[in-house]
Coordinates of C-alpha atoms in Angstrom, one line a residue:
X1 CA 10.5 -0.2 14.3
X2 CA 7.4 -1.1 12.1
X3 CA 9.1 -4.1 10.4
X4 CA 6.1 -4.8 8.4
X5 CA 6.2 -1.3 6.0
X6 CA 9.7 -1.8 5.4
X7 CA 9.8 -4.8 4.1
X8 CA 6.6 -4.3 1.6
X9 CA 8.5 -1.4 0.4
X10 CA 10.0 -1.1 -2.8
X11 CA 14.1 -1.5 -2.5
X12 CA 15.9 1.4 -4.1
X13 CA 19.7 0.2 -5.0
X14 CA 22.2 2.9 -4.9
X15 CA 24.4 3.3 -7.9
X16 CA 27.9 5.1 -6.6
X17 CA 29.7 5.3 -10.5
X18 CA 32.7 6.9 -9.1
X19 CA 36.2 6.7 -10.5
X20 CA 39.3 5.6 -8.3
X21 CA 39.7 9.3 -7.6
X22 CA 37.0 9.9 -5.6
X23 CA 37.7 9.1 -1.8
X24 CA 33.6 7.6 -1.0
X25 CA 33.1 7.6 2.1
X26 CA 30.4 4.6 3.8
X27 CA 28.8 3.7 6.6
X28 CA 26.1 1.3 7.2
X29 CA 24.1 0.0 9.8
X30 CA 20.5 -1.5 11.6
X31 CA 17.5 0.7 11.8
X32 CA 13.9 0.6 12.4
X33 CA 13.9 -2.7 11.1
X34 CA 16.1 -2.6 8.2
X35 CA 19.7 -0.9 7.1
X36 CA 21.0 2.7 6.6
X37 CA 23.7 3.1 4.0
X38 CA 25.5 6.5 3.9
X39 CA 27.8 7.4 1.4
X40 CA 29.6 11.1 1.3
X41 CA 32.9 12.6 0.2
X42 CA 35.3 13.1 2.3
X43 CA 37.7 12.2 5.1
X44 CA 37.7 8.3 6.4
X45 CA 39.1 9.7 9.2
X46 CA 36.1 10.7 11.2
X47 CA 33.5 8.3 10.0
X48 CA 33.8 6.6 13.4
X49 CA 32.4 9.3 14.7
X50 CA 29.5 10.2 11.9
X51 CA 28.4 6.6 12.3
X52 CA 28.4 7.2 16.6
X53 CA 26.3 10.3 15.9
X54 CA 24.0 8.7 12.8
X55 CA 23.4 5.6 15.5
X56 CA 22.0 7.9 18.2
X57 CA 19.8 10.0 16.1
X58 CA 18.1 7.0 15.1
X59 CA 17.8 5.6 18.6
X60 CA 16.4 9.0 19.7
X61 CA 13.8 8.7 16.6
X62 CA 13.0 5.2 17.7
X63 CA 12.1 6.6 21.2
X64 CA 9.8 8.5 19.3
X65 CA 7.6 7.6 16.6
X66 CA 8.4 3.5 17.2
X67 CA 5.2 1.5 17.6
X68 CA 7.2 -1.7 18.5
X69 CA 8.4 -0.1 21.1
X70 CA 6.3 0.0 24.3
X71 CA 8.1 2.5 26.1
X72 CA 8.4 4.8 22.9
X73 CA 6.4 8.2 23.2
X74 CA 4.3 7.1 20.1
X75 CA 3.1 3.7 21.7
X76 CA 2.5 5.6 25.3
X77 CA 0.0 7.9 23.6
X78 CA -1.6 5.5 21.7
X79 CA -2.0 3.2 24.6
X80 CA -4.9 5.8 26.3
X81 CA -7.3 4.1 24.4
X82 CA -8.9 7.1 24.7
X83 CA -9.5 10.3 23.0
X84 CA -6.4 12.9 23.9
X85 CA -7.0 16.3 25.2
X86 CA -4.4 18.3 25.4
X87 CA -1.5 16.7 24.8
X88 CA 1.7 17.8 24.9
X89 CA 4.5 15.7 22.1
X90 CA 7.7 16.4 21.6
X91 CA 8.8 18.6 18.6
X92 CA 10.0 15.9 16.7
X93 CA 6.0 14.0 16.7
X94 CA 4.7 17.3 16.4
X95 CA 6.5 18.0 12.8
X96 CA 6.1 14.8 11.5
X97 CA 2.2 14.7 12.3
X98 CA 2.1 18.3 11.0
X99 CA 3.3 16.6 7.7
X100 CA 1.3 13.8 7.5
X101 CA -1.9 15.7 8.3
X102 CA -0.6 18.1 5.2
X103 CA -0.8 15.1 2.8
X104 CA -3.8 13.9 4.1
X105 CA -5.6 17.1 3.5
X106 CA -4.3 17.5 -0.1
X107 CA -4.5 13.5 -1.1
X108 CA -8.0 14.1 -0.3
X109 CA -7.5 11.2 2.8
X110 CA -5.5 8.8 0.7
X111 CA -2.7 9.2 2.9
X112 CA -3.9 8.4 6.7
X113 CA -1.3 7.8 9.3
X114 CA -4.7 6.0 11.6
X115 CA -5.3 3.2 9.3
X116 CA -3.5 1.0 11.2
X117 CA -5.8 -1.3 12.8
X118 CA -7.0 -1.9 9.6
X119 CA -3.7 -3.1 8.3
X120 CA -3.3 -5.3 11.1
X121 CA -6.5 -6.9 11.0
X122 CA -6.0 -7.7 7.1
X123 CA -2.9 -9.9 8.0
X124 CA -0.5 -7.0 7.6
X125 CA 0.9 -5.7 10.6
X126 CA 3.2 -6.9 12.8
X127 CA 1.1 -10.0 14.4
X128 CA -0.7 -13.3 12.3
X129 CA -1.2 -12.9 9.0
X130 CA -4.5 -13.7 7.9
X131 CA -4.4 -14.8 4.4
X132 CA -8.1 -14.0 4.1
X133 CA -10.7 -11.3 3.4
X134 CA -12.1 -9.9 6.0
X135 CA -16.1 -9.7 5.9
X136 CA -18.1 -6.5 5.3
X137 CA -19.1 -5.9 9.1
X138 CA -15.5 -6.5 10.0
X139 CA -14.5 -3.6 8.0
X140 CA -17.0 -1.3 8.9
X141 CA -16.1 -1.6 12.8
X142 CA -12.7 -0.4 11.6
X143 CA -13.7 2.2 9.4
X144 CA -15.3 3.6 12.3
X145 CA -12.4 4.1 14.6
X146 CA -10.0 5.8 11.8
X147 CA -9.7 9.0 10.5
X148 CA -6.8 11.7 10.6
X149 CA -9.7 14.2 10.5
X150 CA -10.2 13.5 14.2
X151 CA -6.6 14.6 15.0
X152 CA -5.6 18.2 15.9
X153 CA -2.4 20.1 16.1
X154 CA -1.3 22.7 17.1
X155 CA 2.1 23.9 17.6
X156 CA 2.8 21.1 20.0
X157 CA -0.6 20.6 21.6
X158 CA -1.9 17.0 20.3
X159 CA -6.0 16.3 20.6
X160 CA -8.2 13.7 19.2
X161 CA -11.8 13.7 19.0
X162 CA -11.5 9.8 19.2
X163 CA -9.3 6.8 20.3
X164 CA -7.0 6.3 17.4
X165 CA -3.9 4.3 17.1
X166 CA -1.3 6.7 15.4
X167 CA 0.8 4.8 13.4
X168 CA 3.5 6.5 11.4
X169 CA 5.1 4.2 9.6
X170 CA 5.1 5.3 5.6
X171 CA 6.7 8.8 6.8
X172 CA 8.7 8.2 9.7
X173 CA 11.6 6.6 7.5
X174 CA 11.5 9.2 4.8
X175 CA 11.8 11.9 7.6
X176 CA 14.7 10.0 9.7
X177 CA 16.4 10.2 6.2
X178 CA 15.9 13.9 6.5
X179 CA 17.0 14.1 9.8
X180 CA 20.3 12.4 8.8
X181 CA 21.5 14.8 5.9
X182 CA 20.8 17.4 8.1
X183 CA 22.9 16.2 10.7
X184 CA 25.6 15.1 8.4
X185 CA 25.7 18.8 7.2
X186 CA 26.1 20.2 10.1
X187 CA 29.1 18.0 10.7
X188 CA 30.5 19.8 7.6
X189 CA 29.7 17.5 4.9
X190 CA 28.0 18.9 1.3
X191 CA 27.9 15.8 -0.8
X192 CA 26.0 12.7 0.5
X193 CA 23.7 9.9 0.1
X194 CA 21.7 9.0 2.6
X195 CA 19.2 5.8 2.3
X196 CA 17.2 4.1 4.7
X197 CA 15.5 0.9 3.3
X198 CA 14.6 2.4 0.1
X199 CA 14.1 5.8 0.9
X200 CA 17.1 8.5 0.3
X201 CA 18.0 11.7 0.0
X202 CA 21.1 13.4 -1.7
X203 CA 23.2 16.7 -2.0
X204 CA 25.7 17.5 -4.4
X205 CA 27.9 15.8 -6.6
X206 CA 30.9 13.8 -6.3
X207 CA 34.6 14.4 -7.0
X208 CA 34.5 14.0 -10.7
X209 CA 31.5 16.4 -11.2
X210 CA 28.4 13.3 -11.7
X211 CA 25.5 13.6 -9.4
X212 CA 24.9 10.3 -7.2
X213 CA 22.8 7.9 -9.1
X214 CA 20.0 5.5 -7.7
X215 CA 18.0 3.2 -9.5
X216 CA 14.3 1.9 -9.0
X217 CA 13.4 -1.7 -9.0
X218 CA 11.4 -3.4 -11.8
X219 CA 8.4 -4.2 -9.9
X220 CA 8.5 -8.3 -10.5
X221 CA 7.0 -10.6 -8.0
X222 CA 9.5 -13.1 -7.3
X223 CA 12.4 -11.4 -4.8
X224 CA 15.4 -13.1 -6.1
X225 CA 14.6 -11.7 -9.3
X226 CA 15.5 -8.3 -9.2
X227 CA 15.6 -6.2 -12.0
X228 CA 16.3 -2.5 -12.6
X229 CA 13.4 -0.4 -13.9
X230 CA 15.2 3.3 -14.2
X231 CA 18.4 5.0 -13.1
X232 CA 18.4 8.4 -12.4
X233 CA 20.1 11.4 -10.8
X234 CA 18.2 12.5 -8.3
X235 CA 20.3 15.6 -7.7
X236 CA 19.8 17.7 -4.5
X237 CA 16.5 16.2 -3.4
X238 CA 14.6 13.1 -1.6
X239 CA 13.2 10.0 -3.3
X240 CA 10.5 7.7 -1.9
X241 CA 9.1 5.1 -3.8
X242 CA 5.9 2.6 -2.4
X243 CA 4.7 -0.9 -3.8
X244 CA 2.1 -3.4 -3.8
X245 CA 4.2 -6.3 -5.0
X246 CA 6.1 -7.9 -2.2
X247 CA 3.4 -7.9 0.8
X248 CA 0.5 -9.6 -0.8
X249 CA -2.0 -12.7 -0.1
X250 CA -4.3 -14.3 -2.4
X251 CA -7.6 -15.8 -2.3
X252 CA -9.8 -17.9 -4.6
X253 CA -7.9 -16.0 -7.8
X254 CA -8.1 -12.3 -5.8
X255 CA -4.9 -10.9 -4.9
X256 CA -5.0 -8.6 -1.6
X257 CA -2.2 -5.9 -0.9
X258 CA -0.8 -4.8 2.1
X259 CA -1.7 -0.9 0.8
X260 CA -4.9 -0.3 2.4
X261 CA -7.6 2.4 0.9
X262 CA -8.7 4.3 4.0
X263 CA -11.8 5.1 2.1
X264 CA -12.9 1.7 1.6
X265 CA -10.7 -0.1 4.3
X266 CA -10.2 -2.5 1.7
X267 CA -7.0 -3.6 -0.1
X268 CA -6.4 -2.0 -3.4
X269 CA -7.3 -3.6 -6.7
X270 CA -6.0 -1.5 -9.1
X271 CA -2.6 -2.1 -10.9
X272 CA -0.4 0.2 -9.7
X273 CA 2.8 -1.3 -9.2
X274 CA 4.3 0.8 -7.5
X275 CA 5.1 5.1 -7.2
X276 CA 8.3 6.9 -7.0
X277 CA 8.4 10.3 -6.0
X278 CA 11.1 12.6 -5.6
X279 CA 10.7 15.7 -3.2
X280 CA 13.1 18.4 -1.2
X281 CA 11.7 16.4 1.9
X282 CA 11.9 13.0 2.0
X283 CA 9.5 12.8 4.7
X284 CA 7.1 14.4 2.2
X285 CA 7.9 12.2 -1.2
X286 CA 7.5 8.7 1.2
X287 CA 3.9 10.2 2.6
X288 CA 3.4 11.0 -0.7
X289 CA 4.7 7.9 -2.4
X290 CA 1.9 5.9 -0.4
X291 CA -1.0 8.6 -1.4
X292 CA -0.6 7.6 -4.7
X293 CA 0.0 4.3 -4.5
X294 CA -3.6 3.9 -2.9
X295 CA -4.6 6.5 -5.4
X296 CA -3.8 4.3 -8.4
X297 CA -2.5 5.4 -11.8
X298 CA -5.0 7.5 -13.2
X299 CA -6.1 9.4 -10.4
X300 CA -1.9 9.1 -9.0
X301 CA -0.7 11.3 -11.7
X302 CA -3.7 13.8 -11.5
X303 CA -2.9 14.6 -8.0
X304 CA 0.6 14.6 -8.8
X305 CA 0.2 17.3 -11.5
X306 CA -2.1 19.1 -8.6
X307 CA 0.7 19.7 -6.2
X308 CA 3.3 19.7 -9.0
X309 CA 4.8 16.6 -7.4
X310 CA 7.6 14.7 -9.2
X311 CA 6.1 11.2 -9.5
X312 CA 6.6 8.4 -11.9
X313 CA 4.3 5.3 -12.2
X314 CA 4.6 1.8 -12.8
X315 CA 1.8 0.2 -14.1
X316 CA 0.9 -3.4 -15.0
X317 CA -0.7 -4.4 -18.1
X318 CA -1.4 -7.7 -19.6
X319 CA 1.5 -7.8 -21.5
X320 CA 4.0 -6.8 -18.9
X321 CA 4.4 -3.1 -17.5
X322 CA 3.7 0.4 -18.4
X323 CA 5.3 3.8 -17.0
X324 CA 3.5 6.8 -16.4
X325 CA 4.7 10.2 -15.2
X326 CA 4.2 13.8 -13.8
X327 CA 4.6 16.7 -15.6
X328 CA 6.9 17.5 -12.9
X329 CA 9.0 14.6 -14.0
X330 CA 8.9 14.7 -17.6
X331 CA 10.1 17.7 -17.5
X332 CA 13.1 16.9 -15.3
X333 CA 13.8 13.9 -16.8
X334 CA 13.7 14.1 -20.7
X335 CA 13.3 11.1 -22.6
X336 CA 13.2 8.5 -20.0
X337 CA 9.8 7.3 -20.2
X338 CA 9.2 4.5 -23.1
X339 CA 5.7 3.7 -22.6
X340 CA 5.1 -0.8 -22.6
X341 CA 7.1 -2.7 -21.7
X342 CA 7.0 -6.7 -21.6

């Protein structure tokens, strides 16, 4: 499922810290185009069974909101070609295009779950990649056929007032991720982390009282040199964090990113590294995570402050990196921002 996003996206690693003591718990697998890892206190006794029930729920997603899947319900709708009247979707499309069409509204459009063809014809998507800028007339014949202002909702009834190719990629993760805790507390479990190709979620603490502990990734262009940025605690909440630095072509000196401004239906050009944001929902922080990111720094952490969003910035400079931050987050993270870095 939409191989493309989750590779661009920037990798969170998962930081366990726990003592001998603690009886960690973990599961891992294949999703949507990338791994789950699952990590929760308990019993080792039934986590055959949690990873039988984690592997169907994300099958039954994949049924859903896959675009690489023909036969998936999201791939059959936007195979009409045509705009929708009527439409019944399940309740699973229903909320996450509720969501998505939240963040659109407040990002002021940043976030638009219909920019898809634009993506794809920059190089991005799941066919050729280009490795070229597209021409002016090009991208206005796109601009034209997106806009999540031509989608409506309600309850369950899904209508378009034009052909649009849905494409649900930077929120579909962050809500699977949701979808998981929630099943994993139903099968009794309180203290988890649950990640999905960068995007988690966690609850509670572990057996010798620490929260789990995840760290971001020092945006840095070459792979196989990873570096950690930050470590934090996220505590009982969702993180989501969306970069330019991975997906990227260059030509004659101008770099192009994968992010796409659905204003412009250009590539962005600002330096934004990447976003972070931490939210109950993690459907919400990954939406929200790409809203900024196209946003870029300055106007990032105004709408962050806005919507009260935790968000933290990284920014490049010509001397390295800065960080910038929320209110939201200085104030639940004390002291963790340094300013420049080189």
């Amino acid at each position: 499922m939409l191989k493309h996003l989750f590779i661009v996206l920037l990798v969170i690693f998962t930081i366990t810290g726990c003592s001998q003591s603690d009886s960690v718990v973990k599961i891992a697998g294949p999703t949507m185009g990338t791994q789950y890892h699952i990590s929760w206190i308990g019993q080792s006794e039934g986590a055959e069974n949690i990873q039988q029930l984690v592997d169907q729920r994300l099958v039954d997603i994949n049924r859903i909101m896959s675009t690489y899947d023909p036969e998936s319900e999201l791939s059959r709708l936007n195979r009409r070609n045509q705009a929708l009247n009527a439409e019944v979707v399940s309740a699973a499309l229903a909320d996450v295009l509720a969501q998505a069409l939240e963040v659109y509204i407040q990002s002021e459009g940043r976030f638009d779950v219909t920019v898809g063809p634009l993506v794809n014809a920059w190089g991005f998507g799941p066919g050729k990649h280009r490795d070229q800028k597209l021409s002016k007339e090009e991208v206005d014949a796109l601009l034209s056929g997106i806009g999540s202002s031509a989608i409506h909702l309600d309850d369950r009834v899904l209508s378009t007032d034009k052909p649009l190719y849905i494409d649900l990629s930077a929120i579909a993760k962050g809500w699977a991720v949701d979808q998981i805790g929630y099943l994993l507390e139903q099968q009794g479990i309180i203290s988890y982390l649950v990640e999905i190709g960068g995007e988690l979620r966690s609850r509670g603490t572990k057996s010798d009282g620490n929260g789990w502990r995840v760290a971001v990734e020092r945006p840095v262009l070459d792979a196989m040199d990873r570096q950690v940025q930050l470590v934090l605690e996220p505590g009982d909440s969702a993180l989501a964090t969306s970069g330019d630095y991975r997906n990227y072509f260059e030509e004659q000196g101008v770099r192009y990113s994968h992010t796409i401004d659905p204003h412009t239906g250009y590539p962005i050009t600002h330096q934004l590294a990447s976003v972070t944001v931490l939210n109950p929902s993690c459907a919400l922080a990954d939406a929200w995570a790409t809203a900024l990111n196209v946003a870029g720094p300055e106007q990032a952490i105004l709408l962050a402050n806005r919507y009260k969003l935790t968000a933290y910035a990284i920014v490049r400079t010509e001397n390295g990196f800065t960080e910038l931050a929320s209110d939201e987050f200085l104030h639940r993270f004390p002291g963790l921002i340094h300013g420049s870095e080189q």
